[in-house]
Coordinates of N, CA, C and O and ligand atoms in Angstrom, one line a residue:
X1 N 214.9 -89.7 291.3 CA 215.2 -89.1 292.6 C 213.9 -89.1 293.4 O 214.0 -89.7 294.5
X2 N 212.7 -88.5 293.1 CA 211.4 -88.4 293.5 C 211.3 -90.1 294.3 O 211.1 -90.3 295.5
X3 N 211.3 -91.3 293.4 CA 211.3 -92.6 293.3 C 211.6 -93.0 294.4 O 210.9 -93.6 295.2
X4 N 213.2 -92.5 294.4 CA 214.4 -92.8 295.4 C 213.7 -92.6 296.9 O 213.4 -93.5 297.7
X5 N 213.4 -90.9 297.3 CA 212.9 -91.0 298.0 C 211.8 -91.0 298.8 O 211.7 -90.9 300.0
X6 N 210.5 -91.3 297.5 CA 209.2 -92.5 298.2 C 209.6 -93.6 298.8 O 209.0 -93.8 299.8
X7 N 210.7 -94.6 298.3 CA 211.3 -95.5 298.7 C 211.5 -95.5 300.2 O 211.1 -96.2 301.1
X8 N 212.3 -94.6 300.3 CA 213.1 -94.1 301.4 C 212.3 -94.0 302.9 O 212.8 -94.4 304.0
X9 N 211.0 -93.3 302.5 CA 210.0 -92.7 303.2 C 208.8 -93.7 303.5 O 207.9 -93.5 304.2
X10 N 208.9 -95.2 302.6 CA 207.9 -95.9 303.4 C 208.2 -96.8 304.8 O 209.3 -97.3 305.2
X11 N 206.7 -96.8 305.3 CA 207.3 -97.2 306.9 C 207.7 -96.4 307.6 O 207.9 -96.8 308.8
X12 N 208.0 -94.8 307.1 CA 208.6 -93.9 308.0 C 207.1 -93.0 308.4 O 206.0 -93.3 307.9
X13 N 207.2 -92.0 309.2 CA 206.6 -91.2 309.6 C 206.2 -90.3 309.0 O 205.0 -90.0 308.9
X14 N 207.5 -89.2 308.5 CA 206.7 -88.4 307.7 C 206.9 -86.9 307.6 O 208.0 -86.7 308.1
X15 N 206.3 -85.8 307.1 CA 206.3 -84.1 308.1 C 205.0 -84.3 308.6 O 204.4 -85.3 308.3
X16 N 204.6 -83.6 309.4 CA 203.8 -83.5 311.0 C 203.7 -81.8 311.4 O 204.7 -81.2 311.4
X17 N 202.8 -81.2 311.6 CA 202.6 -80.2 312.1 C 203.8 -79.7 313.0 O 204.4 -78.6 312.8
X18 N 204.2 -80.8 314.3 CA 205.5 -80.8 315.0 C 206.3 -80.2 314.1 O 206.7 -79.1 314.0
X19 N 206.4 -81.7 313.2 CA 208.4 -80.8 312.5 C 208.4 -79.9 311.8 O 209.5 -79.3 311.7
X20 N 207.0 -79.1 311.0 CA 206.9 -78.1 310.6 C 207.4 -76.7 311.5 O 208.1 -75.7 311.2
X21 N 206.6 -77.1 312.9 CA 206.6 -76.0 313.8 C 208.2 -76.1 314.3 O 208.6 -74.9 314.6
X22 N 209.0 -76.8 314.4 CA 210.2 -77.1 315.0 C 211.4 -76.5 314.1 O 212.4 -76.0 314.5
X23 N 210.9 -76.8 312.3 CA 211.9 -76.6 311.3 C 211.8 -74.3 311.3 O 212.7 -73.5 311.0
X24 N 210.3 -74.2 311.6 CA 209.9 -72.9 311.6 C 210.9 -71.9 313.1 O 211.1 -70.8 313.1
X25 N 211.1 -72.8 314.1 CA 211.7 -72.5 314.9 C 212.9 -72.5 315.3 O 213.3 -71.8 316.2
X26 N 213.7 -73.7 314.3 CA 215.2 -73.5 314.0 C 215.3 -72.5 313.0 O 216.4 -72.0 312.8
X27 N 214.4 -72.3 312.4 CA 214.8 -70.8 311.6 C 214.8 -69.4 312.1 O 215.4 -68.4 311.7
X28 N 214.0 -69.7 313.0 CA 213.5 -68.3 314.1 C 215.0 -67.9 314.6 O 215.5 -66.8 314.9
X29 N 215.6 -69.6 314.8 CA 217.0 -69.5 316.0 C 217.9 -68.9 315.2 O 218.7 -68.1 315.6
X30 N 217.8 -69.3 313.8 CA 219.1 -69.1 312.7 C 219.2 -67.2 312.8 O 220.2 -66.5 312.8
X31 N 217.8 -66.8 312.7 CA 217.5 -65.6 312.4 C 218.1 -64.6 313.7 O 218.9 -63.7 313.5
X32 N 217.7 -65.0 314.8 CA 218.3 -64.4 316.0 C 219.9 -64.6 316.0 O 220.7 -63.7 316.3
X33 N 220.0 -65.8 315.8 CA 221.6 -65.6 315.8 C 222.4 -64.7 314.6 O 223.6 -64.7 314.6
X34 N 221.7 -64.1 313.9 CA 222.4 -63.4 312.7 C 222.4 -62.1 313.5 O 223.3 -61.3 313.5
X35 N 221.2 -61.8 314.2 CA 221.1 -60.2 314.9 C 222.2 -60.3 315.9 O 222.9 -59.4 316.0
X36 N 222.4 -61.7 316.8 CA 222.8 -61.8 318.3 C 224.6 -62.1 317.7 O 225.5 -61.7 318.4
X37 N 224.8 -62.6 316.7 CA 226.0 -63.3 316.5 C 226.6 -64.1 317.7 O 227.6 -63.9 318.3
X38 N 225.3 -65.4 318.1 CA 225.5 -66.0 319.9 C 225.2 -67.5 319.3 O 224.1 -67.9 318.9
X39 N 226.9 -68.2 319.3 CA 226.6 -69.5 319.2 C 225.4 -70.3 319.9 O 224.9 -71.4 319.4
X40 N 225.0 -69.8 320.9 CA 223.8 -70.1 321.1 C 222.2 -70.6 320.5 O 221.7 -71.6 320.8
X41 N 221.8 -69.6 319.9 CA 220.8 -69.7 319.0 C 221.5 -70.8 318.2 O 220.9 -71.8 318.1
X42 N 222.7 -70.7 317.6 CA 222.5 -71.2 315.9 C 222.7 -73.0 316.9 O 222.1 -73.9 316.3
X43 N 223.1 -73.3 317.8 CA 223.4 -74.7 318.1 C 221.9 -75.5 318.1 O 221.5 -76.5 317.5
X44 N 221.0 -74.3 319.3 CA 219.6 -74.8 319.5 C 219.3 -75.1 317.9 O 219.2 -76.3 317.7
X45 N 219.1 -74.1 316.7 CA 218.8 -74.2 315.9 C 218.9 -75.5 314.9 O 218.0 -76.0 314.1
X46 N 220.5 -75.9 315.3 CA 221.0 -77.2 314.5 C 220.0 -78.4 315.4 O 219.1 -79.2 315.2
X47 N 220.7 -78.0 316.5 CA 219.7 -79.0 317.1 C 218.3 -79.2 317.2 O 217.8 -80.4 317.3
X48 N 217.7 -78.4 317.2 CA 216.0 -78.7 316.4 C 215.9 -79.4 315.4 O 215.2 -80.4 315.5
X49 N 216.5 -78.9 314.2 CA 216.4 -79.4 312.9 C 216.7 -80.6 312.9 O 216.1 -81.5 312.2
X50 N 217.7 -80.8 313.6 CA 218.4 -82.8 314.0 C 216.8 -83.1 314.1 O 216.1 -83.8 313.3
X51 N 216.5 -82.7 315.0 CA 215.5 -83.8 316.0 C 214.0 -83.8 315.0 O 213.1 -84.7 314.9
X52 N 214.0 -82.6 314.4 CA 212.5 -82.5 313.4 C 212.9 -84.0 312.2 O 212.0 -84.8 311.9
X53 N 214.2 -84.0 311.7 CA 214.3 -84.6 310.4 C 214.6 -86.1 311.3 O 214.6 -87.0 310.5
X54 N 214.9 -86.5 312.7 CA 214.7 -87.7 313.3 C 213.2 -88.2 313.5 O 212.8 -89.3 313.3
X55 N 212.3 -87.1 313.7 CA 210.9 -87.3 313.8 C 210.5 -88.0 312.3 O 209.9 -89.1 312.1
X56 N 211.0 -86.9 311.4 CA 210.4 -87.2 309.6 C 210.4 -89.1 309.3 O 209.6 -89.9 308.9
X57 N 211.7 -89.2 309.9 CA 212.5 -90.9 309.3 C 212.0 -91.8 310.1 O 211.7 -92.9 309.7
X58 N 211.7 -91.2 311.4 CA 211.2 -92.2 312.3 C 210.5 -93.3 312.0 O 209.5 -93.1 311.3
X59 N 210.7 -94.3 312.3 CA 209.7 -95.5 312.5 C 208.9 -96.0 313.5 O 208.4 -97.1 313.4
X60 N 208.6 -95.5 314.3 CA 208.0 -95.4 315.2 C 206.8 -94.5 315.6 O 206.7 -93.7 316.6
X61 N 205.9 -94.7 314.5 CA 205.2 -93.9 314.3 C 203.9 -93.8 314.8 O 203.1 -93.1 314.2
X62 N 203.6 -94.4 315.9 CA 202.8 -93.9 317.1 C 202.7 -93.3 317.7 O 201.6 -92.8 317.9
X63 N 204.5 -92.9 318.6 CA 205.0 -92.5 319.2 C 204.7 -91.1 319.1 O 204.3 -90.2 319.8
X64 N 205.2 -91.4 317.5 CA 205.8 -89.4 316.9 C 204.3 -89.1 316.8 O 204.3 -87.9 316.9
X65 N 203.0 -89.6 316.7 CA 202.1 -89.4 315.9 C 201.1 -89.0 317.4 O 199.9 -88.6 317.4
X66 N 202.0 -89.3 318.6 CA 201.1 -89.4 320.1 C 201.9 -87.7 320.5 O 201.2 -86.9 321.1
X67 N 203.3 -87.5 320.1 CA 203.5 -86.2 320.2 C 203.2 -85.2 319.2 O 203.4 -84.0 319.6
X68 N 202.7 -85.4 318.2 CA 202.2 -84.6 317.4 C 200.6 -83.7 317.8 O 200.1 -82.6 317.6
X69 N 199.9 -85.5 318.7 CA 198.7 -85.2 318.8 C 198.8 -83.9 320.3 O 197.9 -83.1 320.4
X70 N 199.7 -84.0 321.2 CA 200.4 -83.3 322.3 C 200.7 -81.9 321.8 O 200.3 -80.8 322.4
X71 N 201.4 -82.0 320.6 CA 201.8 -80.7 320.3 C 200.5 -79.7 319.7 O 200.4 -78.5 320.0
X72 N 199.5 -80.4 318.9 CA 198.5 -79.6 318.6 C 197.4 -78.9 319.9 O 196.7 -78.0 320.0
X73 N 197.8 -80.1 321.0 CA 196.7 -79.8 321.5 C 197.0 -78.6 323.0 O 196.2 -78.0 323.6
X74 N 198.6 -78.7 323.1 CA 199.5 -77.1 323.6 C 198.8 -76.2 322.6 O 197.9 -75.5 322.9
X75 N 199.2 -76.2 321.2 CA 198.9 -75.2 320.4 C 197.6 -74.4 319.9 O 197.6 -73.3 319.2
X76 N 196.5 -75.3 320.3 CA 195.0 -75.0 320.3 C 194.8 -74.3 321.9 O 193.9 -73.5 321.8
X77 N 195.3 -74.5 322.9 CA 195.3 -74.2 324.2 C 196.2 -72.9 323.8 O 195.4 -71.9 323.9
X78 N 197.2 -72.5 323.4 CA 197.8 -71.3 323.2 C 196.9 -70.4 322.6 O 196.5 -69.3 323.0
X79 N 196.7 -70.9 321.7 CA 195.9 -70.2 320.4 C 194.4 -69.0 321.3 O 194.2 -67.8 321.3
X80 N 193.7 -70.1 322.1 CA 192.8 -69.9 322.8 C 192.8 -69.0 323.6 O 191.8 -68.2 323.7
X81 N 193.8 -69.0 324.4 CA 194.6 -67.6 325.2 C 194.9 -66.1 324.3 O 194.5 -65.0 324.8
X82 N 195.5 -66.3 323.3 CA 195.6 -65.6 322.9 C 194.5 -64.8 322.1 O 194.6 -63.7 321.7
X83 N 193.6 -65.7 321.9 CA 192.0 -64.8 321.2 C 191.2 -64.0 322.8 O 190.5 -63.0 322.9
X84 N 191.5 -64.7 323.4 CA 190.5 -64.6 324.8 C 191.7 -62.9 325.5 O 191.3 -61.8 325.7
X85 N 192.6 -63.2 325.5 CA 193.6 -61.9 325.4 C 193.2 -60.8 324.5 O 193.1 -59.7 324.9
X86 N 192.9 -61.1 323.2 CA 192.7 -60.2 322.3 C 190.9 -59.7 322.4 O 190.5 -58.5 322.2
X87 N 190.0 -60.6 322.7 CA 188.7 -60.1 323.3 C 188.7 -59.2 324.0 O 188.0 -58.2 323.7
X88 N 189.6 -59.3 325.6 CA 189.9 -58.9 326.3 C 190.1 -57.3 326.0 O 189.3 -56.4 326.0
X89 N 191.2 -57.2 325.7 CA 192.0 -55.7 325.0 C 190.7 -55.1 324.1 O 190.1 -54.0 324.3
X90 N 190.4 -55.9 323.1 CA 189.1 -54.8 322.4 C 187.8 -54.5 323.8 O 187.1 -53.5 323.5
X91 N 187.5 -54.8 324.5 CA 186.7 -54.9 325.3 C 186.9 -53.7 326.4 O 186.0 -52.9 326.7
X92 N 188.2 -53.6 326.8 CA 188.5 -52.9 328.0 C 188.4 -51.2 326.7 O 188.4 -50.1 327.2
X93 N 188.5 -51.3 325.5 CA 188.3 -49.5 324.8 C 186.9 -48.9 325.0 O 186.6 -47.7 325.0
X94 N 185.7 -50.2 325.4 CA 184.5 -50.1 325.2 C 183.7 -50.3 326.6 O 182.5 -49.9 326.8
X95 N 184.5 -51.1 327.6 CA 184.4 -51.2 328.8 C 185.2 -51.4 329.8 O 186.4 -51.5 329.5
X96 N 184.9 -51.5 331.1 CA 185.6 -51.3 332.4 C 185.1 -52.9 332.6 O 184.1 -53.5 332.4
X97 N 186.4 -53.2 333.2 CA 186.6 -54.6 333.7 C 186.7 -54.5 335.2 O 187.9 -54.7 335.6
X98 N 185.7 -54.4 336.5 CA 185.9 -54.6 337.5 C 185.7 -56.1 338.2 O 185.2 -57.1 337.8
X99 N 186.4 -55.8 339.6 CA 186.3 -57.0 340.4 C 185.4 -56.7 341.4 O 185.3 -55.5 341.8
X100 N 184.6 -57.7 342.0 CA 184.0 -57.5 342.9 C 184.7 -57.6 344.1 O 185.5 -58.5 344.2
X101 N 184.6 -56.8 344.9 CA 185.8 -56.9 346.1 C 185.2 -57.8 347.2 O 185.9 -57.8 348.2
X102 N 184.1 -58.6 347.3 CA 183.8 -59.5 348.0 C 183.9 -61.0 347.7 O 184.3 -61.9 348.4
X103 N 183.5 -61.1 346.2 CA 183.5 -62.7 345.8 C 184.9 -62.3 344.6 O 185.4 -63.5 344.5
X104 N 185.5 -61.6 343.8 CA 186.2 -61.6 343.0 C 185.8 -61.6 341.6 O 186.5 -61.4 340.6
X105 N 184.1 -62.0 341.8 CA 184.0 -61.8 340.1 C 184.3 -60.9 339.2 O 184.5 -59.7 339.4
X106 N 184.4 -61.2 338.4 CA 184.8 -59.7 337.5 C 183.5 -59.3 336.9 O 182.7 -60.2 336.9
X107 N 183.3 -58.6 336.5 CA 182.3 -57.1 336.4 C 182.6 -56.3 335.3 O 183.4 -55.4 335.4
X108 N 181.8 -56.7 333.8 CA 182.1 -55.7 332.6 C 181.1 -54.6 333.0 O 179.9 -54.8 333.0
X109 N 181.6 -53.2 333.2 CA 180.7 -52.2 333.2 C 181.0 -51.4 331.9 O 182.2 -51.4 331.5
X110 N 179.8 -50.6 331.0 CA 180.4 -50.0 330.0 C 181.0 -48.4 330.3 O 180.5 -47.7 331.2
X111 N 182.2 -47.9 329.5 CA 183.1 -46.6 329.8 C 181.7 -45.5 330.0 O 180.5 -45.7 329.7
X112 N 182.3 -44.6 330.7 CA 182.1 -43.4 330.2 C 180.8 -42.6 331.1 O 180.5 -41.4 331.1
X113 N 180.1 -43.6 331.8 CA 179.3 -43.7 332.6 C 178.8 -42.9 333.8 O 177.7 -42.8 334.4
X114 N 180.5 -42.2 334.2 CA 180.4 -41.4 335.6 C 180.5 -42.2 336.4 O 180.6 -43.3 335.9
X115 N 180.4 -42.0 337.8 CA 180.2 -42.6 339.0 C 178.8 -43.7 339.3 O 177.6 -43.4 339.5
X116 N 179.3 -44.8 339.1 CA 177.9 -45.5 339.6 C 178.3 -46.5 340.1 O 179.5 -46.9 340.2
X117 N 176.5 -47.1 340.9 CA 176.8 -47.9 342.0 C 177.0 -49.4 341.0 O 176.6 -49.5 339.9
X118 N 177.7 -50.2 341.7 CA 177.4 -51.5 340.7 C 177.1 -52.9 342.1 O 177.5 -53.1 343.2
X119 N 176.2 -53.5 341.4 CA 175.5 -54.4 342.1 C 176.1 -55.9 341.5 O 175.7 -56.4 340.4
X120 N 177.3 -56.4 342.3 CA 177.6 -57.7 341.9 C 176.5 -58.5 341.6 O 175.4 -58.4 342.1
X121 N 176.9 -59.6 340.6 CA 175.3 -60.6 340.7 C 175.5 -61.8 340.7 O 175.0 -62.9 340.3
X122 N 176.3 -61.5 341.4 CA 177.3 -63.2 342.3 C 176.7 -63.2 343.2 O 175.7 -63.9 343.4
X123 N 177.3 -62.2 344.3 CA 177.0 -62.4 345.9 C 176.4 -60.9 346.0 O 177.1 -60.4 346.9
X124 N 175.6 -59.8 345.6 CA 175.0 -59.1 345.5 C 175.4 -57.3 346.3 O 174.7 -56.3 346.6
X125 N 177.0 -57.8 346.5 CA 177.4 -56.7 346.9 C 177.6 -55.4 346.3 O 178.4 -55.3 345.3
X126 N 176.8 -54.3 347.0 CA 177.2 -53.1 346.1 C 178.6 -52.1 346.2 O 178.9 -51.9 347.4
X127 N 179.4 -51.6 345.6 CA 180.0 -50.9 345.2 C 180.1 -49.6 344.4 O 179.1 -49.2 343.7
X128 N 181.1 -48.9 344.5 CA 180.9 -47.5 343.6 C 182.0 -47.2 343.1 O 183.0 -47.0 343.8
X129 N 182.0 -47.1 342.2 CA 183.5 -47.1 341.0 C 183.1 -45.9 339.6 O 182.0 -45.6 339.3
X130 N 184.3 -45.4 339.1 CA 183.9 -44.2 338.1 C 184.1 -45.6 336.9 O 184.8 -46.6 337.0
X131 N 183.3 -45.2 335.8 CA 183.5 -45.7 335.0 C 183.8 -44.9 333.2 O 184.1 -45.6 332.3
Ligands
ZN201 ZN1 180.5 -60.5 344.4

């Protein structure tokens, strides 16, 4: 069996970060449709899985291997956001996030501070904000 399908699988393409993420996603759909009971989900769901296990057999393996390299590189750009989001949030418990109302820079002042003046160091406009 193992044999059968090494056989099967040369010249093909393969699993791929993609069809992983795709097969993890028709499962996501299967799962929602069990809460939603919405032919919906489960169809997307089938239909992902079609297209992840078209990827796997594929012969054309540039192609899949040029969307793969696409898909990682959305998901390092996502990823990124979402750490820069999460900096963000720990930051604003420990500091005040202002804007400068002349040039727009933003302005980490630390909490707790009272009333002070704050001196942009862009375009050097002052301001007075509680912090
Ligand atoms: Zn400014």
């Amino acid at each position: 069996m193992k044999e059968k399908i090494r056989r099967l699988m040369i010249g093909r393409y393969g699993v791929d970060d993609l069809s992983r993420f795709m097969v993890l996603v028709a499962v996501g759909l299967w799962v929602l449709n069990i809460f939603t009971d919405s032919k919906f989900f489960y169809s997307w769901g089938v239909l992902i899985l079609i297209l992840a296990y078209v990827r796997m057999f594929s012969k054309n393996i540039q192609k899949r291997y040029q969307e793969n390299q696409k898909y990682l590189e959305i998901k390092s750009k996502v990823l990124a956001r979402f750490r820069k989001e999460k900096s963000n949030m720990e930051q604003r418990k420990t500091h005040h996030i202002y804007k400068c109302p002349t040039c727009k820079q933003k302005i980490r002042i630390p909490r707790g501070k009272g009333r002070i003046c704050i001196t942009c160091p862009k375009c050097k406009t002052e301001f007075t904000k509680t912090s």
